Tab-separated table of C-alpha atoms in Angstrom:
chain	number	residue	atom	x	y	z
A	157	MET	CA	-15.287	-8.654	-9.247
A	158	MET	CA	-13.966	-5.206	-8.243
A	159	GLU	CA	-16.404	-5.053	-5.651
A	160	VAL	CA	-15.617	-8.194	-4.014
A	161	LEU	CA	-11.808	-7.415	-3.912
A	162	PHE	CA	-12.672	-4.172	-2.346
A	163	TYR	CA	-14.851	-5.856	0.386
A	164	ILE	CA	-12.205	-8.758	0.827
A	165	ALA	CA	-9.375	-6.162	1.329
A	166	SER	CA	-11.425	-4.178	3.729
A	167	ILE	CA	-11.863	-7.370	6.088
A	168	ILE	CA	-8.270	-7.881	5.704
A	169	ALA	CA	-7.586	-4.350	6.863
A	170	LEU	CA	-9.725	-4.149	9.800
A	171	SER	CA	-8.801	-7.715	10.977
A	172	ALA	CA	-5.139	-6.911	10.522
A	173	THR	CA	-5.386	-3.971	12.590
A	174	GLY	CA	-7.396	-5.233	15.248
A	175	LEU	CA	-4.733	-7.913	15.778
A	176	ALA	CA	-1.977	-5.519	15.467
A	177	LEU	CA	-3.324	-3.627	18.330
A	178	SER	CA	-4.106	-6.513	20.508
A	179	ARG	CA	-0.726	-8.368	20.281
A	180	SER	CA	1.627	-8.243	23.356
A	181	ASN	CA	4.750	-8.628	20.968
A	182	ALA	CA	5.955	-5.790	19.650
A	183	THR	CA	7.421	-7.287	16.210
A	184	HIS	CA	4.171	-9.524	15.568
A	185	ALA	CA	2.196	-6.245	15.781
A	186	LEU	CA	4.205	-4.739	13.476
A	187	ILE	CA	4.054	-7.482	10.888
A	188	TYR	CA	0.177	-7.408	11.156
A	189	LEU	CA	0.287	-3.443	10.717
A	190	ILE	CA	2.216	-4.012	7.582
A	191	VAL	CA	-0.249	-6.353	6.189
A	192	SER	CA	-3.073	-3.699	7.193
A	193	LEU	CA	-1.255	-1.204	5.279
A	194	LEU	CA	-0.846	-3.263	2.462
A	195	ALA	CA	-4.705	-3.925	2.199
A	196	VAL	CA	-5.348	-0.441	2.429
A	197	ALA	CA	-3.052	0.046	-0.695
A	198	VAL	CA	-4.946	-2.298	-2.408
A	199	VAL	CA	-8.276	-0.203	-1.459
A	200	PHE	CA	-6.472	2.906	-2.870
A	201	PHE	CA	-5.656	1.005	-6.057
A	202	LEU	CA	-9.270	0.132	-6.159
A	203	LEU	CA	-10.615	3.604	-5.623
A	204	GLY	CA	-8.595	4.746	-8.829
A	205	ALA	CA	-5.616	6.290	-6.865
A	206	PRO	CA	-2.947	4.217	-8.052
A	207	PHE	CA	-0.061	6.952	-7.256
A	208	ALA	CA	-1.441	6.942	-3.783
A	209	ALA	CA	-1.347	3.293	-3.501
A	210	ALA	CA	2.270	2.884	-4.508
A	211	LEU	CA	3.155	5.776	-2.079
A	212	GLU	CA	1.179	3.780	0.613
A	213	ILE	CA	3.484	0.693	0.057
A	214	LEU	CA	6.518	2.765	-0.486
A	215	ILE	CA	6.431	5.244	2.384
A	216	TYR	CA	4.163	3.643	4.933
A	217	ALA	CA	4.807	-0.025	4.604
A	218	GLY	CA	8.477	0.422	3.450
A	219	ALA	CA	10.076	3.470	5.248
A	220	ILE	CA	7.839	4.158	8.121
A	221	MET	CA	7.638	0.502	9.304
A	222	VAL	CA	11.547	0.118	8.634
A	223	LEU	CA	11.804	2.818	11.065
A	224	PHE	CA	9.532	0.996	13.623
A	225	VAL	CA	11.574	-2.217	13.196
A	226	PHE	CA	15.060	-0.542	13.757
A	227	VAL	CA	13.458	1.156	16.928
A	228	ILE	CA	12.197	-2.094	18.117
A	229	MET	CA	15.371	-4.068	17.459
A	230	MET	CA	17.578	-1.244	19.303
A	231	LEU	CA	15.186	-1.390	22.315
A	232	ASN	CA	15.397	-4.896	22.579
A	233	LEU	CA	12.348	-5.510	24.851
A	234	GLY	CA	12.616	-9.077	25.319
A	235	ALA	CA	10.682	-11.471	27.299
A	236	GLU	CA	9.851	-9.725	30.228
A	237	GLY	CA	8.425	-6.645	28.439
A	238	ASP	CA	6.308	-9.297	26.804
A	239	ALA	CA	4.939	-10.527	29.796
A	240	ARG	CA	4.416	-6.789	31.058
A	241	GLU	CA	2.294	-6.091	27.974
A	242	ARG	CA	0.489	-9.206	28.128
A	243	ALA	CA	-0.219	-8.199	31.823
A	244	SER	CA	-1.754	-4.951	31.009
A	245	LEU	CA	-3.924	-6.279	28.095
A	246	ASN	CA	-6.463	-7.899	30.548
A	247	PRO	CA	-10.390	-7.580	29.560
A	248	ARG	CA	-10.846	-5.148	32.562
A	249	ASN	CA	-9.011	-2.568	30.819
A	250	TRP	CA	-10.467	-3.058	27.475
A	251	ILE	CA	-14.061	-1.832	28.958
A	252	LEU	CA	-13.924	2.079	29.188
A	253	PRO	CA	-11.659	2.522	26.031
A	254	GLY	CA	-13.982	0.419	23.962
A	255	ILE	CA	-17.242	2.103	25.308
A	256	MET	CA	-15.699	5.300	24.124
A	257	ALA	CA	-14.487	4.050	20.640
A	258	ALA	CA	-17.903	2.346	20.039
A	259	LEU	CA	-19.526	5.586	20.978
A	260	LEU	CA	-17.096	7.681	18.536
A	261	PHE	CA	-17.862	5.045	15.851
A	262	VAL	CA	-21.568	5.518	16.422
A	263	GLU	CA	-21.400	9.102	16.176
A	264	LEU	CA	-19.489	8.838	12.814
A	265	LEU	CA	-22.055	6.358	11.473
A	266	PHE	CA	-24.608	8.686	12.422
A	267	ALA	CA	-22.842	11.616	10.522
A	268	LEU	CA	-22.378	9.375	7.663
A	269	SER	CA	-25.646	8.305	7.137
A	270	HIS	CA	-26.833	10.928	4.808
A	271	THR	CA	-24.283	10.384	2.103
A	272	SER	CA	-25.668	8.362	-0.884
A	273	ASP	CA	-23.027	8.836	-3.318
A	274	SER	CA	-21.443	6.074	-5.272
A	275	ILE	CA	-17.744	5.973	-6.368
A	276	SER	CA	-17.179	5.829	-10.057
A	277	GLY	CA	-13.815	4.063	-9.876
A	278	VAL	CA	-12.411	6.354	-12.662
A	279	ALA	CA	-8.501	6.361	-12.220
A	280	VAL	CA	-6.901	9.627	-11.431
A	281	ASP	CA	-3.582	9.112	-12.842
A	282	PRO	CA	-0.396	10.232	-11.301
A	283	LYS	CA	0.257	13.009	-14.314
A	284	THR	CA	-2.999	14.696	-12.875
A	285	VAL	CA	-1.768	14.499	-9.576
A	286	GLY	CA	1.752	15.889	-10.365
A	287	LEU	CA	0.069	18.662	-12.432
A	288	ALA	CA	-1.950	19.578	-9.365
A	289	LEU	CA	0.639	19.290	-6.948
A	290	PHE	CA	3.181	21.885	-8.645
A	291	GLY	CA	0.573	24.024	-9.855
A	292	PRO	CA	-2.042	25.157	-7.342
A	293	TYR	CA	-0.894	23.083	-4.464
A	294	VAL	CA	2.878	24.295	-4.723
A	295	LEU	CA	2.371	26.079	-1.308
A	296	ALA	CA	1.444	22.702	-0.080
A	297	VAL	CA	4.224	21.138	-1.183
A	298	GLU	CA	6.858	23.633	0.280
A	299	ILE	CA	5.003	23.308	3.829
A	300	ALA	CA	5.484	19.393	3.552
A	301	SER	CA	8.996	20.019	2.760
A	302	MET	CA	9.720	22.378	5.756
A	303	LEU	CA	7.686	19.986	8.069
A	304	LEU	CA	9.995	17.150	6.780
A	305	LEU	CA	13.097	19.209	7.214
A	306	ALA	CA	12.000	20.114	11.154
A	307	GLY	CA	10.965	16.379	11.352
A	308	LEU	CA	14.790	15.692	10.255
A	309	VAL	CA	16.184	17.948	12.542
A	310	GLY	CA	14.037	17.117	15.466
A	311	ALA	CA	14.859	13.337	15.235
A	312	TYR	CA	18.315	14.173	14.741
A	313	HIS	CA	18.377	16.281	18.064
A	314	LEU	CA	16.812	13.547	20.014
A	315	GLY	CA	18.557	10.526	18.626
A	316	ARG	CA	21.919	11.684	19.248
A	317	ARG	CA	23.517	9.199	21.611
A	318	PHE	CA	25.425	11.241	23.893
A	319	LEU	CA	22.848	14.079	24.357
A	320	VAL	CA	23.305	13.997	28.154
A	321	ARG	CA	26.902	13.836	29.401
A	322	GLU	CA	28.026	11.728	32.282
A	323	GLY	CA	28.178	14.603	34.832
A	324	GLU	CA	25.285	16.779	34.101
A	325	ASP	CA	22.662	14.676	34.367
A	326	GLY	CA	18.836	15.836	33.832
B	253	MET	CA	-9.104	-0.698	-13.050
B	254	GLY	CA	-12.211	1.623	-13.504
B	255	GLY	CA	-15.095	-1.026	-12.770
B	256	LEU	CA	-15.438	-0.096	-9.002
B	257	THR	CA	-18.941	1.006	-7.981
B	258	VAL	CA	-19.070	0.897	-4.446
B	259	PRO	CA	-21.255	3.228	-2.157
B	260	LEU	CA	-19.263	6.047	-1.232
B	261	GLU	CA	-20.714	5.320	2.442
B	262	HIS	CA	-18.855	1.869	2.544
B	263	VAL	CA	-15.488	3.392	1.997
B	264	LEU	CA	-16.096	6.023	4.567
B	265	LEU	CA	-17.485	3.042	6.852
B	266	LEU	CA	-14.208	1.475	6.513
B	267	ALA	CA	-12.176	4.647	7.409
B	268	SER	CA	-14.540	5.247	10.418
B	269	LEU	CA	-13.940	1.616	11.587
B	270	LEU	CA	-10.018	1.952	11.307
B	271	PHE	CA	-10.154	5.256	13.065
B	272	SER	CA	-12.029	3.730	16.110
B	273	LEU	CA	-9.725	0.704	16.240
B	274	GLY	CA	-6.861	3.266	16.288
B	275	LEU	CA	-8.506	5.433	19.113
B	276	LEU	CA	-9.324	2.022	20.813
B	277	GLY	CA	-5.462	1.168	20.898
B	278	LEU	CA	-4.533	4.352	21.645
B	279	MET	CA	-6.467	4.480	24.986
B	280	LEU	CA	-6.175	0.699	25.516
B	281	ARG	CA	-2.049	0.499	25.233
B	282	ARG	CA	0.562	1.697	27.546
B	283	ASN	CA	3.572	0.899	25.631
B	284	ILE	CA	4.455	4.121	23.534
B	285	ILE	CA	5.403	2.013	20.374
B	286	PHE	CA	1.993	0.695	20.243
B	287	MET	CA	0.622	4.213	20.905
B	288	LEU	CA	2.751	5.411	18.101
B	289	MET	CA	1.421	2.318	15.902
B	290	SER	CA	-1.943	3.512	16.944
B	291	LEU	CA	-1.565	7.172	15.666
B	292	GLU	CA	-0.477	5.587	12.399
B	293	VAL	CA	-3.676	3.685	11.983
B	294	MET	CA	-5.477	6.889	12.741
B	295	LEU	CA	-3.580	8.955	10.223
B	296	ASN	CA	-4.275	6.217	7.760
B	297	ALA	CA	-7.591	6.231	8.104
B	298	ALA	CA	-8.050	10.048	7.616
B	299	ALA	CA	-5.977	9.375	4.585
B	300	LEU	CA	-8.114	6.846	3.293
B	301	ALA	CA	-11.206	9.326	3.723
B	302	PHE	CA	-9.533	11.801	2.129
B	303	VAL	CA	-8.766	9.523	-0.975
B	304	ALA	CA	-12.269	8.149	-1.255
B	305	ALA	CA	-13.561	11.829	-1.431
B	306	GLY	CA	-11.244	12.613	-4.123
B	307	ALA	CA	-12.078	9.446	-5.950
B	308	ASN	CA	-15.855	10.088	-5.581
B	309	TRP	CA	-15.462	13.469	-7.439
B	310	GLY	CA	-12.667	12.101	-10.005
B	311	GLN	CA	-10.468	15.185	-8.652
B	312	ALA	CA	-6.722	14.804	-7.934
B	313	ASP	CA	-7.016	16.879	-4.750
B	314	GLY	CA	-8.027	13.949	-2.311
B	315	GLN	CA	-4.464	12.370	-3.232
B	316	ILE	CA	-2.747	15.521	-2.749
B	317	VAL	CA	-4.028	15.897	0.845
B	318	PHE	CA	-2.933	12.117	1.088
B	319	LEU	CA	0.613	13.237	0.375
B	320	ILE	CA	0.623	15.791	2.859
B	321	ILE	CA	-0.744	13.271	5.777
B	322	LEU	CA	2.057	10.882	4.506
B	323	SER	CA	4.663	13.649	5.213
B	324	VAL	CA	2.902	14.684	8.603
B	325	ALA	CA	2.976	10.793	9.304
B	326	ALA	CA	6.622	10.187	8.414
B	327	ALA	CA	7.936	13.492	10.537
B	328	GLU	CA	5.608	12.370	13.462
B	329	VAL	CA	7.231	9.100	13.559
B	330	ALA	CA	10.703	10.389	13.130
B	331	VAL	CA	10.446	12.308	15.914
B	332	GLY	CA	8.323	10.146	18.014
B	333	LEU	CA	10.755	7.215	17.892
B	334	GLY	CA	13.665	9.413	18.753
B	335	LEU	CA	11.555	10.340	21.934
B	336	VAL	CA	10.980	6.701	22.475
B	337	LEU	CA	14.878	6.113	22.407
B	338	GLN	CA	15.566	8.843	24.757
B	339	ILE	CA	12.764	7.460	27.063
B	340	GLN	CA	14.150	4.258	27.318
B	341	ARG	CA	17.323	5.531	27.908
B	342	ARG	CA	16.210	7.664	30.946
B	343	PHE	CA	13.439	5.822	32.404
B	344	LYS	CA	14.437	2.032	31.460
B	345	THR	CA	10.834	1.735	30.628
B	346	LEU	CA	8.345	2.328	27.786
B	347	ASP	CA	5.417	2.175	30.011
B	348	MET	CA	3.669	5.728	29.802
B	349	ASP	CA	2.111	5.168	33.166
B	350	ARG	CA	5.409	4.961	35.011
B	351	ALA	CA	7.213	7.491	32.632
B	352	ASN	CA	4.661	10.653	32.837
B	353	ARG	CA	7.255	12.828	34.230
B	354	LEU	CA	8.963	14.957	31.753
B	355	ARG	CA	11.805	15.540	34.173
B	356	GLY	CA	13.871	12.561	34.669
């Protein structure tokens, strides 16, 4: 039963990702991307990582995608942006990226062809994760917090509305 | 929970398919918003591989690396979307083929 759920969630994740990256409308693509992230969260849950699944929904599908929504709304791309995207998606443009991505996938398949393990599906509960996070991995927590602080400062600096004043262009 | 017995290979196959799709999107699209979305897909695929490996051995380490990837993705998106706003303001386009000069 769990196996069937896993394969259904995988198919939903793959098809939603493919649809998201081939839409011309950014908002539609974003909604497909949210579906894909939710499907990956289901996969996390089935793999026995409920904490990772909750964080995937809260932070990826929640916070990060809301950032995208706000930026798309602020940019107000409209119909002409839509038309330009549709023009850039003609089949001729697909050939070279498709070949390269397929080659990379074949290489990954070749690298994976020697694993023969099977996942037990025993859940690693959040308590274990938290104990490991603030035990041996406390330096990683510090680095992540520094990274988020740097991201905050950088986003504030870039997002200021009047970064360039009227007289001094460029 | 606890009854899943899929081969690790299948989960890693899903992760590599998602990664390849993200790479395809990154190379295919010219709009910087779609490029950022493709980067998100690729980071998510890498995180899926880590969580799968952590689940394979029943250890918490995979989920901890997932947390690190999550914070990297959040910081990257915050800075990237700030850059998107600046690019739109300066070049009046999001097309990376037309806005490829760093000085406006």
